[in-house]
Short mmCIF file of C-alpha atoms in Angstrom, two decimals:
data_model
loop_
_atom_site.label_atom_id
_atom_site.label_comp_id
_atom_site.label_asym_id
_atom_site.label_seq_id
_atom_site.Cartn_x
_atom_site.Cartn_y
_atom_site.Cartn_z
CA UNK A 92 48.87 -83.89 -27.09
CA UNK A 93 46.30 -83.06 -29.57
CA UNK A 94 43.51 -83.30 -26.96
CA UNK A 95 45.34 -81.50 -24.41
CA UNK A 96 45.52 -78.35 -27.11
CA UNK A 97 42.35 -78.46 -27.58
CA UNK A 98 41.01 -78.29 -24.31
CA UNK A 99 43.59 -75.56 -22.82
CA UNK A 100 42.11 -73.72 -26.42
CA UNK A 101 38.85 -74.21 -25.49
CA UNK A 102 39.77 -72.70 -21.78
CA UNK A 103 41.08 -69.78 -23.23
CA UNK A 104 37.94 -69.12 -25.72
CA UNK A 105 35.49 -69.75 -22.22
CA UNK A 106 37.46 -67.15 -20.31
CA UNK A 107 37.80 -64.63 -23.04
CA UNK A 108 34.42 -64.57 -23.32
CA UNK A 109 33.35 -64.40 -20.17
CA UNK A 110 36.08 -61.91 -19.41
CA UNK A 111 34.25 -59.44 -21.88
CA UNK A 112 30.92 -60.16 -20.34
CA UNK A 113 32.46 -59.06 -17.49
CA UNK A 114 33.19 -55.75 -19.33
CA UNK A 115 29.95 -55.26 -20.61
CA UNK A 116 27.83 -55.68 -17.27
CA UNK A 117 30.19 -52.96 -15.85
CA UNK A 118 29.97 -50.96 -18.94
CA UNK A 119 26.52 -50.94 -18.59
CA UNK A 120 25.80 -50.52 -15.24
CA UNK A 121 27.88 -47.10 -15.00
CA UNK A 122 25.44 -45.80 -18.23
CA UNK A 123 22.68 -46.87 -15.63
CA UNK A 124 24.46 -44.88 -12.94
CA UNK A 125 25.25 -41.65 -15.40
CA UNK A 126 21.99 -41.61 -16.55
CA UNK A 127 19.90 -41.36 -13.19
CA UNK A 128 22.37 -38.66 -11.98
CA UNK A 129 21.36 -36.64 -14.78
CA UNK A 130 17.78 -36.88 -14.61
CA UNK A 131 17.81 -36.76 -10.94
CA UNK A 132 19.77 -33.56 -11.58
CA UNK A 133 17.45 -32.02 -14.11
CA UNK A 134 14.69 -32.25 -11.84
CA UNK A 135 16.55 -30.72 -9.03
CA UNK A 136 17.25 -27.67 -10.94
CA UNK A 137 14.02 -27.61 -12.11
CA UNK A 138 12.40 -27.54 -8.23
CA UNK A 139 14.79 -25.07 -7.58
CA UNK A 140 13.87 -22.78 -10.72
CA UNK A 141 10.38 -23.05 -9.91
CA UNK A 142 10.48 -22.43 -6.45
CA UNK A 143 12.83 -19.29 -7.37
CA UNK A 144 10.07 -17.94 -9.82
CA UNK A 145 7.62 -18.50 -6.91
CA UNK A 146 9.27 -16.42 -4.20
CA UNK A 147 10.03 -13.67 -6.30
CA UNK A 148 7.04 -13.50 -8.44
CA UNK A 149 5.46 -11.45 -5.12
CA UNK A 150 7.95 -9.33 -2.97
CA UNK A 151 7.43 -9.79 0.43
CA UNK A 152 6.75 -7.07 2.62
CA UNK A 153 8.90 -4.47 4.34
CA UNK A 154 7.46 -5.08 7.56
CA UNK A 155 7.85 -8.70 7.24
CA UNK A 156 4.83 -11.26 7.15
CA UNK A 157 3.74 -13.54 4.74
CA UNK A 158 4.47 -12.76 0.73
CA UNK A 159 1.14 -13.18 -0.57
CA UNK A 160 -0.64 -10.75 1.63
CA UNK A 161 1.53 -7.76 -0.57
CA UNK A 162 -0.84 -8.85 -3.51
CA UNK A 163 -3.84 -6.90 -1.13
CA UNK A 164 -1.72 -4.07 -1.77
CA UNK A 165 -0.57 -1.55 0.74
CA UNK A 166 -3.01 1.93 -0.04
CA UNK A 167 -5.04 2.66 2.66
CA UNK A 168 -8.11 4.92 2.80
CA UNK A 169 -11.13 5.13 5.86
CA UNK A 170 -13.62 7.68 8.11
CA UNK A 171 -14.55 7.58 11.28
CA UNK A 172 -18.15 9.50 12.64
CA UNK A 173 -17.80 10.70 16.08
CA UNK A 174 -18.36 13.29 18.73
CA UNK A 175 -16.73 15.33 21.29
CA UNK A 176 -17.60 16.37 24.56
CA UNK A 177 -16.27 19.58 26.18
CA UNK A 178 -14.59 18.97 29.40
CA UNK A 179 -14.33 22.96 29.68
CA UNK A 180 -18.05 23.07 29.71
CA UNK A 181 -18.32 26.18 27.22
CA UNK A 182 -20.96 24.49 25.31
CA UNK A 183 -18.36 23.69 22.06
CA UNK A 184 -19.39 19.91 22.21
CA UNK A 185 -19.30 18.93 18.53
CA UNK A 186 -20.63 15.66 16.38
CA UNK A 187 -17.41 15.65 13.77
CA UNK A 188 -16.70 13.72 10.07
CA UNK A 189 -13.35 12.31 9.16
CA UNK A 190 -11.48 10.94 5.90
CA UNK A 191 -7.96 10.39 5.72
CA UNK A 192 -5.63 7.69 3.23
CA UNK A 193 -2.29 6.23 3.29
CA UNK A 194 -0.44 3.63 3.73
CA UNK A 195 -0.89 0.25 5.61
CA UNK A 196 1.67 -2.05 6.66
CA UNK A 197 2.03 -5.34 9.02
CA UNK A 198 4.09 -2.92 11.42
CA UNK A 199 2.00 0.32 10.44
CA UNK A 200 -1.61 -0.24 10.55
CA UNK A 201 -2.00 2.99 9.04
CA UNK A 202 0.44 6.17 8.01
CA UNK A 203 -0.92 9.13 6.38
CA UNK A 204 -3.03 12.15 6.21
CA UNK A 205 -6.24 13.18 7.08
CA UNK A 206 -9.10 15.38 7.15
CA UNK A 207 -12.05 16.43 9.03
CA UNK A 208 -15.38 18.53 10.18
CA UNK A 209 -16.64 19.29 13.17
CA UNK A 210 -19.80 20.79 13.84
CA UNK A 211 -20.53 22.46 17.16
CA UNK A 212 -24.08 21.44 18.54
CA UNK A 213 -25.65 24.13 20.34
CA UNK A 214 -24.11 27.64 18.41
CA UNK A 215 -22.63 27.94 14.72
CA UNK A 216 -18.99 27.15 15.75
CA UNK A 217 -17.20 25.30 12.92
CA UNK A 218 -13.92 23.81 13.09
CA UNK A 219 -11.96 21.75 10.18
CA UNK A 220 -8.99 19.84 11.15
CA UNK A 221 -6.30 18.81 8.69
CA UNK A 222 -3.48 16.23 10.18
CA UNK A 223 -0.72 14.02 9.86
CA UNK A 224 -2.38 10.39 11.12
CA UNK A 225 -0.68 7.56 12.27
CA UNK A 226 -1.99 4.60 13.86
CA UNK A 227 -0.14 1.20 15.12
CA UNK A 228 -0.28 -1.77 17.34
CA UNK A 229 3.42 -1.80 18.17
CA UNK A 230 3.80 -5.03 16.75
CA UNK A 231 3.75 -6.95 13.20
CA UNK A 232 1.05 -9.08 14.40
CA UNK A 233 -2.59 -8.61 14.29
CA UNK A 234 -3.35 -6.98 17.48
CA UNK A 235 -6.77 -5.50 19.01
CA UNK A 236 -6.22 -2.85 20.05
CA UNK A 237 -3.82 0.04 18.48
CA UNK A 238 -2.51 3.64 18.65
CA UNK A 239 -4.43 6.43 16.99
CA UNK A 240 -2.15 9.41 16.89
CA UNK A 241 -3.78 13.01 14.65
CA UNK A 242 -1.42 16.37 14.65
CA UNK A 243 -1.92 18.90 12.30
CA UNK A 244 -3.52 22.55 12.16
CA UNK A 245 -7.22 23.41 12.77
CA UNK A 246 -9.23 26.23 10.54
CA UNK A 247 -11.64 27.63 12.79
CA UNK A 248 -14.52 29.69 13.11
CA UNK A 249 -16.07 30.23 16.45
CA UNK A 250 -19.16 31.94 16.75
CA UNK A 251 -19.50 34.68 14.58
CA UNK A 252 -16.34 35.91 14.58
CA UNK A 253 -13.32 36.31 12.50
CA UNK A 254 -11.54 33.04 11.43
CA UNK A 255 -8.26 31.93 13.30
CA UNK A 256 -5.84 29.01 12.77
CA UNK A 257 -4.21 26.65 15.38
CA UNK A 258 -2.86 23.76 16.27
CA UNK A 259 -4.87 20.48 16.24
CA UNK A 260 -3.87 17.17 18.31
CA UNK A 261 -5.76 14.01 19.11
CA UNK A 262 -4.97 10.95 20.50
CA UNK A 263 -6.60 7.87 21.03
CA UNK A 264 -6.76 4.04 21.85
CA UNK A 265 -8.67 2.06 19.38
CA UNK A 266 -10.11 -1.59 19.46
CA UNK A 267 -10.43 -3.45 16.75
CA UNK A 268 -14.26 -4.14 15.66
CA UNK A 269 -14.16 -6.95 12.95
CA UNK A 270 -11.20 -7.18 9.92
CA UNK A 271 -11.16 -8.92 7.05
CA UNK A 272 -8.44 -9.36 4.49
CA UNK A 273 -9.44 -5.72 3.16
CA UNK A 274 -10.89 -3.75 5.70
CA UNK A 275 -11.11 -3.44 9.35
CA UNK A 276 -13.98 -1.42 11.54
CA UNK A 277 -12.90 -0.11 14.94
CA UNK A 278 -14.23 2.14 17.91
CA UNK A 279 -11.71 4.41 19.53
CA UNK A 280 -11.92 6.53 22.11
CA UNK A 281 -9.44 9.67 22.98
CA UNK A 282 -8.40 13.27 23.72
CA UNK A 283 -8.36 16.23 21.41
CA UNK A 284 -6.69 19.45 22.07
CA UNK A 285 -7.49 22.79 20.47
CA UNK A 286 -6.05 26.06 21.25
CA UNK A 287 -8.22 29.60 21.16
CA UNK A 288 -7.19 33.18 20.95
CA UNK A 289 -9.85 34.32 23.18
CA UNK A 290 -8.83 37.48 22.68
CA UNK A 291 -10.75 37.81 19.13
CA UNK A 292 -14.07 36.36 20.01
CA UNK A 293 -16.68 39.16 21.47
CA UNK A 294 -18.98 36.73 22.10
CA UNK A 295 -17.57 34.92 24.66
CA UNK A 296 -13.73 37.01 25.67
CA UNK A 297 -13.55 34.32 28.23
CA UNK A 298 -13.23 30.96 26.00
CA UNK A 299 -10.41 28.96 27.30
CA UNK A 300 -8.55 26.66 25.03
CA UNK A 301 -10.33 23.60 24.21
CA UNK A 302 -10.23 20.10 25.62
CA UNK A 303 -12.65 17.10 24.32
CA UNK A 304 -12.78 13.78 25.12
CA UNK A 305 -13.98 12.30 22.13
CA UNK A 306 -15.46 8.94 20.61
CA UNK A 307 -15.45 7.78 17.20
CA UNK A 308 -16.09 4.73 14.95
CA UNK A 309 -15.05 3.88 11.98
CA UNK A 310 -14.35 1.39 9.27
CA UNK A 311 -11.07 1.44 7.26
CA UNK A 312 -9.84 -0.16 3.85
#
């Protein structure tokens, strides 16, 4: 009976123990588990964070188009040299100087206002255009060619008479030249329209109003 004691004793010592090994591998493998969540966690937030800071560190556009082209900044400034040829044949053919600024988008390729002189070549005509200006490829992606649309008022002075004021409109299709991530050069070609009050020229009572086809080039920033 003694023996038997013992050994049923010694049972219950074996299983104890191993039943608290047992506990202790499962103890420790759910640590194990808890931990790895928590790091894998942690990074995830941290991803997320720095992905956050990244997309709004440079607002995108509100044309659309990638974030980091906003950095170039959206101010806009250029001049185009050109000429115009009178289709009324009245000898008012001029060579003419334009400056304008504004605003460029990915939708607008340019929005603004603008300036010029023009320069009659065969009499002292002068005429000095200042314009609204808006010019635009109908689309948000780089296109070739574009819209060049000019409509203001035009000081003039034709001949040597007394100075009048009209209206002033031009437009235009333009091709794109060579561009760059902060300037473009382009060649366009176009009609301009300006009104005369014939009626106050001595010189030439006649003078219809004005119609030029006209040709310029230009490089824009």
């Amino acid at each position: 009976m003694s023996f038997l004691r013992l050994l049923i004793s010694i049972a219950v010592i074996i299983g104890a123990y191993a039943a608290s090994q047992r506990a202790y591998a499962q103890t420790t493998t759910t640590v194990t588990e808890t931990e790895t969540i928590t790091v894998t966690t942690i990074e995830t937030e941290g991803d997320t964070s720095d992905n956050t800071s990244e997309e709004t560190s440079v607002p995108p556009s509100i044309f659309g188009g990638k974030a980091e082209d906003a950095l170039l900044g959206h101010f806009s400034w250029g001049a185009d040299l050109g000429t115009g040829i009178d289709l009324t044949a009245n000898d008012m053919t001029f060579l003419d100087l334009h400056a304008y600024l504004g605003y460029k988008g990915h939708a607008l390729r340019f929005l603004g206002v603008g300036a010029g002189v023009n320069t009659m070549m065969n009499n002292s005509s002068r005429c000095y255009p200042v314009y609204a200006m808006l010019r635009t490829s109908f689309s948000s992606r780089p296109r070739l060619c574009f819209m060049d649309l000019r409509l203001g008022i035009s000081f003039n002075h034709l001949y040597d008479s007394a100075d009048q004021t009209g209206f002033y409109g031009s437009i235009g299709l333009g091709i794109t030249l060579a561009t760059g991530r902060r300037f473009s050069s382009h060649i366009i070609a176009g009609y301009t329209f300006r009104p005369v009050s014939s009626s106050k020229i001595p010189e030439n009572p006649r003078l219809p109003d004005l119609h030029f086809a006209a040709l310029r080039i230009g490089c824009a920033f």
